[in-house]
Amino acid sequence: MADEIAALISSIGLTQETFLVLCIIAIVVVGAIVVIIATRPVLDIYPYLNPSARVRARKGRLFTEKQMTELVEANDVAEVENYLKGVPDYAETLDDYPLDKALDIQAAKTYDFIARLAPKEVKDPFVVMSKKTDVDNIKSLITAKEVGLTPEETKDLLIPGGHLYDDLSNLADADNVTDIVTALDGSEYATVLEDALPAYEDSGMILPLESALDKYYLKKLLKSTDVPSDENREIVYSFVGTKVDIANLKLIIRAKEDGLTYDMISPYMLEEGYQLREWKLKDLMESPDVTNVISGLEGTKYAEALSDAIAKYNETGNVAVFERALDEYLASHAKSLASKKPLGVGPIIGYVSQKETEIKNLKIIARAKREVGFPNSKIMEMLI
């Protein structure tokens, strides 16, 4: 047999030594391929190991249903505040700031934490989310100047967080809205504000400026997840895209409740969406009323969530029931996304969504507790 192999090697023009070297190279190459295939799942998971562990630790500090019920049963807003002072995540800020501002600060800290923590391949959308604080602070500055607040009153409106807090604080003593827009030259918000400034000057309303900021933020958020190339990115894209769609839907529903036409709404809309593409958004904006907006969503994933709220809307006439339904849909969607990639981006998505929901619910409770005699049962209905 050995002689036959030797003869075969000779017949193809190779020496036995050369053949042996080629066999060794082949074994090394095959081994390398096997190692790459075997370790690829580990390499995909590795960037998420530390972020997932840190996020899971924070998830353990989120409010349970029992704790939320205890807050609903508080006698007044002071009791709610005292309760939260016993919770580490809120205690520090409540020592220095009123309740509503403390909740906004906690939201800003959450986005900043996730933006720093997220692996490089999914970092961009979370960095954009962390800039929402800057957008809100600019809007607060503009509002403060429009209504003539003092520099001290203006600073009280600002959330100490985001990327531009120090710069924006220095604008608290600006004389007017135009001065604020001018002072923001060089920032990423300069162009959108300058483009909206003529509409503000013509109308005397700050809505064009606020809307321009909202559109810029949503567009940047959607673009930050374009062309998802793997499952982790696809999950983030679905989460972010759904947030953008819901923001568009809330705007349309509110506008139709106020009787606004397509021409009145379209300047303030982000023309693109995730599931709701430009043509669909145009159809919805052209709907004659809220009910037709909801029926126009048939065939989309938002239809069922909103159709269940129609009876409540017909009973109360309050579009807040649709906004709550959309918030609940987003929370449910995020929960399903989180379960798809438990060793990837899933825990991050799950934590961000749960923390957003927690803060929204705390704001609902705080507002309700400021109204004497507001029924606890009604509060429970309002919670997400």
mmCIF file of N, CA, C and O in Angstrom, residues 41 123-124 160 204 302 319 336 364:
data_model
loop_
_atom_site.group_PDB
_atom_site.id
_atom_site.type_symbol
_atom_site.label_atom_id
_atom_site.label_comp_id
_atom_site.label_asym_id
_atom_site.label_seq_id
_atom_site.Cartn_x
_atom_site.Cartn_y
_atom_site.Cartn_z
ATOM 1 N N PRO A 41 -19.551 32.477 16.881
ATOM 2 C CA PRO A 41 -20.633 32.848 17.808
ATOM 3 C C PRO A 41 -20.113 33.514 19.077
ATOM 4 O O PRO A 41 -20.735 34.439 19.597
ATOM 5 N N LYS A 123 -23.923 51.438 18.653
ATOM 6 C CA LYS A 123 -23.802 52.624 19.514
ATOM 7 C C LYS A 123 -24.532 53.845 18.975
ATOM 8 O O LYS A 123 -25.144 54.607 19.733
ATOM 9 N N ASP A 124 -24.473 54.058 17.657
ATOM 10 C CA ASP A 124 -24.947 55.323 17.074
ATOM 11 C C ASP A 124 -26.368 55.715 17.485
ATOM 12 O O ASP A 124 -26.596 56.864 17.896
ATOM 13 N N PRO A 160 -29.992 69.360 33.732
ATOM 14 C CA PRO A 160 -28.534 69.235 33.781
ATOM 15 C C PRO A 160 -28.081 67.891 33.226
ATOM 16 O O PRO A 160 -27.904 66.916 33.943
ATOM 17 N N GLY A 204 -44.900 84.616 14.615
ATOM 18 C CA GLY A 204 -44.810 84.995 16.018
ATOM 19 C C GLY A 204 -45.018 83.819 16.954
ATOM 20 O O GLY A 204 -45.214 83.997 18.157
ATOM 21 N N TYR A 302 -49.794 48.724 13.732
ATOM 22 C CA TYR A 302 -50.359 49.640 14.725
ATOM 23 C C TYR A 302 -51.890 49.575 14.765
ATOM 24 O O TYR A 302 -52.514 50.116 15.684
ATOM 25 N N VAL A 319 -57.979 62.029 22.979
ATOM 26 C CA VAL A 319 -57.016 61.290 22.160
ATOM 27 C C VAL A 319 -55.876 60.699 22.985
ATOM 28 O O VAL A 319 -55.066 59.922 22.466
ATOM 29 N N SER A 336 -40.629 42.054 23.224
ATOM 30 C CA SER A 336 -40.472 40.925 22.293
ATOM 31 C C SER A 336 -39.108 40.977 21.604
ATOM 32 O O SER A 336 -38.480 39.943 21.369
ATOM 33 N N ILE A 364 -46.987 60.320 35.424
ATOM 34 C CA ILE A 364 -48.447 60.219 35.474
ATOM 35 C C ILE A 364 -48.922 60.254 36.923
ATOM 36 O O ILE A 364 -49.862 60.980 37.276
#
